[in-house]
């Protein structure tokens, strides 16, 4: 994505509780002379701020033009991940565009291939099995979180439907009582004027 040099960009990630999140990013600055983005942005860094669903700041740190950040979610819900450059230019002169390459991995632990190659085949299979078991635990945690969200949504839908039903019943009763009152008033009026 692209942002201005002094602009803040936030991304919302829906993350289950007790989940490791790892993000890699790389910043490229726009070069007006080449009319292209430079491969790197020396001297430019990024402030990365992560806020939990309860508003608690989980991570607030300055990184370089490319880097890796990680945090563990303690609550399930929407986490806000914000990026802002550490540019010291004034807002008027900081007209440069930045391109940010971002890769966010939720709940995945990656294998160190060099460590696996150093061990014999039995150890390699053992490490891969442990990795698969860890991934299964993560998938189970994701499914539990989705069930929790679905149950909350279902309860909200049922409450809304119940409220709509009661509102319809109340409206019907009001209409019937107003109709009966109008008929009685008209009948009394006609009797008083001796039209009936």
PDB file of C-alpha atoms in Angstrom:
ATOM      1  CA  UNK A   1       0.000   0.000   0.000  1.00  0.00           C
ATOM      2  CA  UNK A   2       1.017   3.637  -0.435  1.00  0.00           C
ATOM      3  CA  UNK A   3       1.051   6.350   2.214  1.00  0.00           C
ATOM      4  CA  UNK A   4       2.296   9.921   2.467  1.00  0.00           C
ATOM      5  CA  UNK A   5       5.561  10.607   4.242  1.00  0.00           C
ATOM      6  CA  UNK A   6       3.842  12.030   7.356  1.00  0.00           C
ATOM      7  CA  UNK A   7       0.631   9.983   7.094  1.00  0.00           C
ATOM      8  CA  UNK A   8      -0.445   7.181   9.440  1.00  0.00           C
ATOM      9  CA  UNK A   9      -2.003   4.033   7.993  1.00  0.00           C
ATOM     10  CA  UNK A  10      -3.837   1.484  10.154  1.00  0.00           C
ATOM     11  CA  UNK A  11      -4.862  -2.084   9.382  1.00  0.00           C
ATOM     12  CA  UNK A  12      -7.434  -4.080  11.335  1.00  0.00           C
ATOM     13  CA  UNK A  13      -6.718  -7.777  11.931  1.00  0.00           C
ATOM     14  CA  UNK A  14      -9.246 -10.086  13.592  1.00  0.00           C
ATOM     15  CA  UNK A  15      -7.081 -12.299  15.822  1.00  0.00           C
ATOM     16  CA  UNK A  16      -8.022 -15.012  18.349  1.00  0.00           C
ATOM     17  CA  UNK A  17      -6.608 -14.847  21.880  1.00  0.00           C
ATOM     18  CA  UNK A  18      -3.151 -16.218  22.762  1.00  0.00           C
ATOM     19  CA  UNK A  19      -1.972 -16.078  19.158  1.00  0.00           C
ATOM     20  CA  UNK A  20       1.459 -15.078  17.889  1.00  0.00           C
ATOM     21  CA  UNK A  21       1.420 -12.505  15.089  1.00  0.00           C
ATOM     22  CA  UNK A  22       4.548 -11.860  13.023  1.00  0.00           C
ATOM     23  CA  UNK A  23       4.788  -9.036  10.496  1.00  0.00           C
ATOM     24  CA  UNK A  24       7.493  -8.250   7.955  1.00  0.00           C
ATOM     25  CA  UNK A  25       7.597  -4.938   6.119  1.00  0.00           C
ATOM     26  CA  UNK A  26       9.781  -3.009   3.713  1.00  0.00           C
ATOM     27  CA  UNK A  27       9.556   0.724   2.935  1.00  0.00           C
ATOM     28  CA  UNK A  28      10.371   2.257  -0.453  1.00  0.00           C
ATOM     29  CA  UNK A  29      10.514   6.035  -1.059  1.00  0.00           C
ATOM     30  CA  UNK A  30       9.373   7.716  -4.284  1.00  0.00           C
ATOM     31  CA  UNK A  31      12.216   9.289  -6.282  1.00  0.00           C
ATOM     32  CA  UNK A  32      11.078  12.335  -8.253  1.00  0.00           C
ATOM     33  CA  UNK A  33      14.098  12.221 -10.578  1.00  0.00           C
ATOM     34  CA  UNK A  34      13.719   8.556 -11.567  1.00  0.00           C
ATOM     35  CA  UNK A  35       9.890   8.598 -11.337  1.00  0.00           C
ATOM     36  CA  UNK A  36      10.032   5.282  -9.549  1.00  0.00           C
ATOM     37  CA  UNK A  37      10.276   3.890  -6.034  1.00  0.00           C
ATOM     38  CA  UNK A  38      13.813   3.410  -4.726  1.00  0.00           C
ATOM     39  CA  UNK A  39      14.728  -0.118  -3.695  1.00  0.00           C
ATOM     40  CA  UNK A  40      15.417   1.020  -0.130  1.00  0.00           C
ATOM     41  CA  UNK A  41      14.735   4.105   1.977  1.00  0.00           C
ATOM     42  CA  UNK A  42      17.920   4.823   3.958  1.00  0.00           C
ATOM     43  CA  UNK A  43      17.454   6.951   7.043  1.00  0.00           C
ATOM     44  CA  UNK A  44      13.716   6.383   7.073  1.00  0.00           C
ATOM     45  CA  UNK A  45      12.102   4.252   9.761  1.00  0.00           C
ATOM     46  CA  UNK A  46       8.615   3.201  10.742  1.00  0.00           C
ATOM     47  CA  UNK A  47       6.744   3.559  14.006  1.00  0.00           C
ATOM     48  CA  UNK A  48       4.686   0.391  14.464  1.00  0.00           C
ATOM     49  CA  UNK A  49       1.850   0.572  16.992  1.00  0.00           C
ATOM     50  CA  UNK A  50      -0.453  -2.341  17.848  1.00  0.00           C
ATOM     51  CA  UNK A  51      -3.624  -1.778  19.868  1.00  0.00           C
ATOM     52  CA  UNK A  52      -5.775  -4.549  21.354  1.00  0.00           C
ATOM     53  CA  UNK A  53      -9.624  -4.597  21.152  1.00  0.00           C
ATOM     54  CA  UNK A  54      -9.724  -3.158  24.691  1.00  0.00           C
ATOM     55  CA  UNK A  55      -7.566  -0.185  23.645  1.00  0.00           C
ATOM     56  CA  UNK A  56      -4.390  -1.417  25.354  1.00  0.00           C
ATOM     57  CA  UNK A  57      -1.177  -0.736  23.397  1.00  0.00           C
ATOM     58  CA  UNK A  58       0.563  -4.082  22.872  1.00  0.00           C
ATOM     59  CA  UNK A  59       3.482  -2.766  20.798  1.00  0.00           C
ATOM     60  CA  UNK A  60       4.826   0.707  20.075  1.00  0.00           C
ATOM     61  CA  UNK A  61       8.294   0.726  18.601  1.00  0.00           C
ATOM     62  CA  UNK A  62      10.453   2.432  15.983  1.00  0.00           C
ATOM     63  CA  UNK A  63      11.968   0.123  13.356  1.00  0.00           C
ATOM     64  CA  UNK A  64      14.229   0.745  10.369  1.00  0.00           C
ATOM     65  CA  UNK A  65      13.312   0.932   6.664  1.00  0.00           C
ATOM     66  CA  UNK A  66      12.640  -2.781   6.749  1.00  0.00           C
ATOM     67  CA  UNK A  67      12.053  -5.063   9.649  1.00  0.00           C
ATOM     68  CA  UNK A  68      10.072  -7.670  11.507  1.00  0.00           C
ATOM     69  CA  UNK A  69       7.714  -7.076  14.410  1.00  0.00           C
ATOM     70  CA  UNK A  70       5.823  -9.602  16.513  1.00  0.00           C
ATOM     71  CA  UNK A  71       3.312  -9.628  19.340  1.00  0.00           C
ATOM     72  CA  UNK A  72       0.996 -12.055  21.116  1.00  0.00           C
ATOM     73  CA  UNK A  73      -2.704 -11.288  21.373  1.00  0.00           C
ATOM     74  CA  UNK A  74      -4.206 -11.626  24.846  1.00  0.00           C
ATOM     75  CA  UNK A  75      -7.797 -10.904  23.825  1.00  0.00           C
ATOM     76  CA  UNK A  76      -9.692 -12.153  20.813  1.00  0.00           C
ATOM     77  CA  UNK A  77     -11.045  -9.493  18.497  1.00  0.00           C
ATOM     78  CA  UNK A  78      -9.990  -6.745  16.130  1.00  0.00           C
ATOM     79  CA  UNK A  79      -6.416  -5.583  16.686  1.00  0.00           C
ATOM     80  CA  UNK A  80      -5.327  -2.313  15.066  1.00  0.00           C
ATOM     81  CA  UNK A  81      -1.843  -2.243  13.531  1.00  0.00           C
ATOM     82  CA  UNK A  82      -0.680   1.279  12.592  1.00  0.00           C
ATOM     83  CA  UNK A  83       2.346   2.418  10.573  1.00  0.00           C
ATOM     84  CA  UNK A  84       3.825   5.914  10.419  1.00  0.00           C
ATOM     85  CA  UNK A  85       7.206   7.025   9.107  1.00  0.00           C
ATOM     86  CA  UNK A  86       9.682   8.780  11.366  1.00  0.00           C
ATOM     87  CA  UNK A  87      10.212  11.521   8.797  1.00  0.00           C
ATOM     88  CA  UNK A  88      11.337  14.779  10.403  1.00  0.00           C
ATOM     89  CA  UNK A  89      10.364  16.928   7.444  1.00  0.00           C
ATOM     90  CA  UNK A  90       7.631  19.519   7.865  1.00  0.00           C
ATOM     91  CA  UNK A  91       4.200  18.509   6.583  1.00  0.00           C
ATOM     92  CA  UNK A  92       4.492  21.121   3.786  1.00  0.00           C
ATOM     93  CA  UNK A  93       7.791  19.786   2.417  1.00  0.00           C
ATOM     94  CA  UNK A  94       7.125  16.107   3.139  1.00  0.00           C
ATOM     95  CA  UNK A  95       5.279  15.397  -0.072  1.00  0.00           C
ATOM     96  CA  UNK A  96       7.081  12.183  -0.862  1.00  0.00           C
ATOM     97  CA  UNK A  97       5.099   8.984  -1.299  1.00  0.00           C
ATOM     98  CA  UNK A  98       6.070   5.773   0.425  1.00  0.00           C
ATOM     99  CA  UNK A  99       5.324   2.241  -0.693  1.00  0.00           C
ATOM    100  CA  UNK A 100       5.071  -0.331   2.081  1.00  0.00           C
ATOM    101  CA  UNK A 101       5.278  -4.053   1.416  1.00  0.00           C
ATOM    102  CA  UNK A 102       3.624  -5.823   4.333  1.00  0.00           C
ATOM    103  CA  UNK A 103       3.328  -9.509   5.159  1.00  0.00           C
ATOM    104  CA  UNK A 104       1.386 -10.427   8.323  1.00  0.00           C
ATOM    105  CA  UNK A 105       1.319 -14.039   9.505  1.00  0.00           C
ATOM    106  CA  UNK A 106      -1.138 -14.910  12.259  1.00  0.00           C
ATOM    107  CA  UNK A 107      -0.434 -17.858  14.535  1.00  0.00           C
ATOM    108  CA  UNK A 108       2.199 -19.522  12.445  1.00  0.00           C
ATOM    109  CA  UNK A 109       5.650 -20.542  13.631  1.00  0.00           C
ATOM    110  CA  UNK A 110       8.093 -21.103  10.848  1.00  0.00           C
ATOM    111  CA  UNK A 111      10.650 -23.849  10.716  1.00  0.00           C
ATOM    112  CA  UNK A 112      14.327 -23.024  10.545  1.00  0.00           C
ATOM    113  CA  UNK A 113      15.346 -25.030   7.469  1.00  0.00           C
ATOM    114  CA  UNK A 114      19.077 -24.827   8.240  1.00  0.00           C
ATOM    115  CA  UNK A 115      18.498 -26.395  11.671  1.00  0.00           C
ATOM    116  CA  UNK A 116      16.425 -29.177  10.118  1.00  0.00           C
ATOM    117  CA  UNK A 117      19.084 -29.980   7.520  1.00  0.00           C
ATOM    118  CA  UNK A 118      21.729 -30.212  10.233  1.00  0.00           C
ATOM    119  CA  UNK A 119      19.858 -32.995  12.032  1.00  0.00           C
ATOM    120  CA  UNK A 120      19.370 -36.524  10.804  1.00  0.00           C
ATOM    121  CA  UNK A 121      16.137 -37.732   9.174  1.00  0.00           C
ATOM    122  CA  UNK A 122      14.501 -38.973  12.378  1.00  0.00           C
ATOM    123  CA  UNK A 123      14.959 -35.636  14.067  1.00  0.00           C
ATOM    124  CA  UNK A 124      13.720 -33.889  10.939  1.00  0.00           C
ATOM    125  CA  UNK A 125      10.511 -35.929  10.969  1.00  0.00           C
ATOM    126  CA  UNK A 126      10.123 -35.284  14.690  1.00  0.00           C
ATOM    127  CA  UNK A 127      10.522 -31.510  14.252  1.00  0.00           C
ATOM    128  CA  UNK A 128       8.067 -31.467  11.354  1.00  0.00           C
ATOM    129  CA  UNK A 129       5.544 -33.472  13.399  1.00  0.00           C
ATOM    130  CA  UNK A 130       5.851 -31.006  16.263  1.00  0.00           C
ATOM    131  CA  UNK A 131       5.323 -28.182  13.793  1.00  0.00           C
ATOM    132  CA  UNK A 132       2.204 -29.890  12.405  1.00  0.00           C
ATOM    133  CA  UNK A 133       0.843 -30.452  15.923  1.00  0.00           C
ATOM    134  CA  UNK A 134       1.411 -26.784  16.669  1.00  0.00           C
ATOM    135  CA  UNK A 135      -0.461 -25.840  13.489  1.00  0.00           C
ATOM    136  CA  UNK A 136      -3.343 -28.162  14.462  1.00  0.00           C
ATOM    137  CA  UNK A 137      -3.568 -26.398  17.849  1.00  0.00           C
ATOM    138  CA  UNK A 138      -3.666 -23.067  16.041  1.00  0.00           C
ATOM    139  CA  UNK A 139      -6.435 -24.228  13.677  1.00  0.00           C
ATOM    140  CA  UNK A 140      -8.423 -25.542  16.666  1.00  0.00           C
ATOM    141  CA  UNK A 141      -8.016 -22.202  18.419  1.00  0.00           C
ATOM    142  CA  UNK A 142      -9.191 -20.389  15.246  1.00  0.00           C
ATOM    143  CA  UNK A 143     -12.255 -22.647  15.007  1.00  0.00           C
ATOM    144  CA  UNK A 144     -13.143 -22.042  18.668  1.00  0.00           C
ATOM    145  CA  UNK A 145     -12.858 -18.316  18.101  1.00  0.00           C
ATOM    146  CA  UNK A 146     -15.093 -18.475  15.012  1.00  0.00           C
ATOM    147  CA  UNK A 147     -17.669 -20.549  16.967  1.00  0.00           C
ATOM    148  CA  UNK A 148     -17.602 -17.939  19.713  1.00  0.00           C
ATOM    149  CA  UNK A 149     -18.205 -15.143  17.187  1.00  0.00           C
ATOM    150  CA  UNK A 150     -20.979 -17.119  15.457  1.00  0.00           C
ATOM    151  CA  UNK A 151     -22.730 -17.752  18.792  1.00  0.00           C
ATOM    152  CA  UNK A 152     -22.550 -14.060  19.692  1.00  0.00           C
ATOM    153  CA  UNK A 153     -23.951 -13.127  16.252  1.00  0.00           C
ATOM    154  CA  UNK A 154     -26.754 -15.704  16.582  1.00  0.00           C
ATOM    155  CA  UNK A 155     -27.762 -14.348  20.015  1.00  0.00           C
ATOM    156  CA  UNK A 156     -27.829 -10.812  18.650  1.00  0.00           C
ATOM    157  CA  UNK A 157     -29.972 -11.929  15.694  1.00  0.00           C
ATOM    158  CA  UNK A 158     -32.421 -13.762  17.974  1.00  0.00           C
ATOM    159  CA  UNK A 159     -32.738 -10.733  20.267  1.00  0.00           C
ATOM    160  CA  UNK A 160     -33.373  -8.484  17.259  1.00  0.00           C
ATOM    161  CA  UNK A 161     -36.032 -10.848  15.885  1.00  0.00           C
ATOM    162  CA  UNK A 162     -37.728 -10.989  19.305  1.00  0.00           C
ATOM    163  CA  UNK A 163     -37.735  -7.195  19.550  1.00  0.00           C
ATOM    164  CA  UNK A 164     -39.224  -6.889  16.064  1.00  0.00           C
ATOM    165  CA  UNK A 165     -41.996  -9.385  16.958  1.00  0.00           C
ATOM    166  CA  UNK A 166     -42.922  -7.486  20.134  1.00  0.00           C
ATOM    167  CA  UNK A 167     -42.866  -4.161  18.269  1.00  0.00           C
ATOM    168  CA  UNK A 168     -45.257  -5.578  15.649  1.00  0.00           C
ATOM    169  CA  UNK A 169     -47.616  -6.873  18.378  1.00  0.00           C
ATOM    170  CA  UNK A 170     -47.589  -3.489  20.162  1.00  0.00           C
ATOM    171  CA  UNK A 171     -48.290  -1.651  16.879  1.00  0.00           C
ATOM    172  CA  UNK A 172     -51.182  -3.975  16.117  1.00  0.00           C
ATOM    173  CA  UNK A 173     -52.696  -3.451  19.593  1.00  0.00           C
ATOM    174  CA  UNK A 174     -52.343   0.339  19.241  1.00  0.00           C
ATOM    175  CA  UNK A 175     -54.035   0.278  15.818  1.00  0.00           C
ATOM    176  CA  UNK A 176     -56.922  -1.890  17.096  1.00  0.00           C
ATOM    177  CA  UNK A 177     -57.457   0.343  20.167  1.00  0.00           C
ATOM    178  CA  UNK A 178     -57.365   3.535  18.033  1.00  0.00           C
ATOM    179  CA  UNK A 179     -59.867   1.959  15.607  1.00  0.00           C
ATOM    180  CA  UNK A 180     -62.242   0.986  18.438  1.00  0.00           C
ATOM    181  CA  UNK A 181     -61.946   4.483  19.936  1.00  0.00           C
ATOM    182  CA  UNK A 182     -62.710   6.096  16.533  1.00  0.00           C
ATOM    183  CA  UNK A 183     -65.777   3.878  16.003  1.00  0.00           C
ATOM    184  CA  UNK A 184     -67.079   4.681  19.514  1.00  0.00           C
ATOM    185  CA  UNK A 185     -66.437   8.427  19.016  1.00  0.00           C
ATOM    186  CA  UNK A 186     -68.215   8.462  15.643  1.00  0.00           C
ATOM    187  CA  UNK A 187     -71.164   6.489  17.037  1.00  0.00           C
ATOM    188  CA  UNK A 188     -71.500   8.903  19.994  1.00  0.00           C
ATOM    189  CA  UNK A 189     -71.240  11.865  17.563  1.00  0.00           C
ATOM    190  CA  UNK A 190     -73.988  10.487  15.295  1.00  0.00           C
ATOM    191  CA  UNK A 191     -76.239   9.755  18.281  1.00  0.00           C
ATOM    192  CA  UNK A 192     -75.642  13.260  19.713  1.00  0.00           C
ATOM    193  CA  UNK A 193     -76.516  14.885  16.346  1.00  0.00           C
ATOM    194  CA  UNK A 194     -79.507  12.507  15.971  1.00  0.00           C
ATOM    195  CA  UNK A 195     -78.264  11.232  12.590  1.00  0.00           C
ATOM    196  CA  UNK A 196     -78.845   7.606  13.580  1.00  0.00           C
TER     197      UNK A 196
END
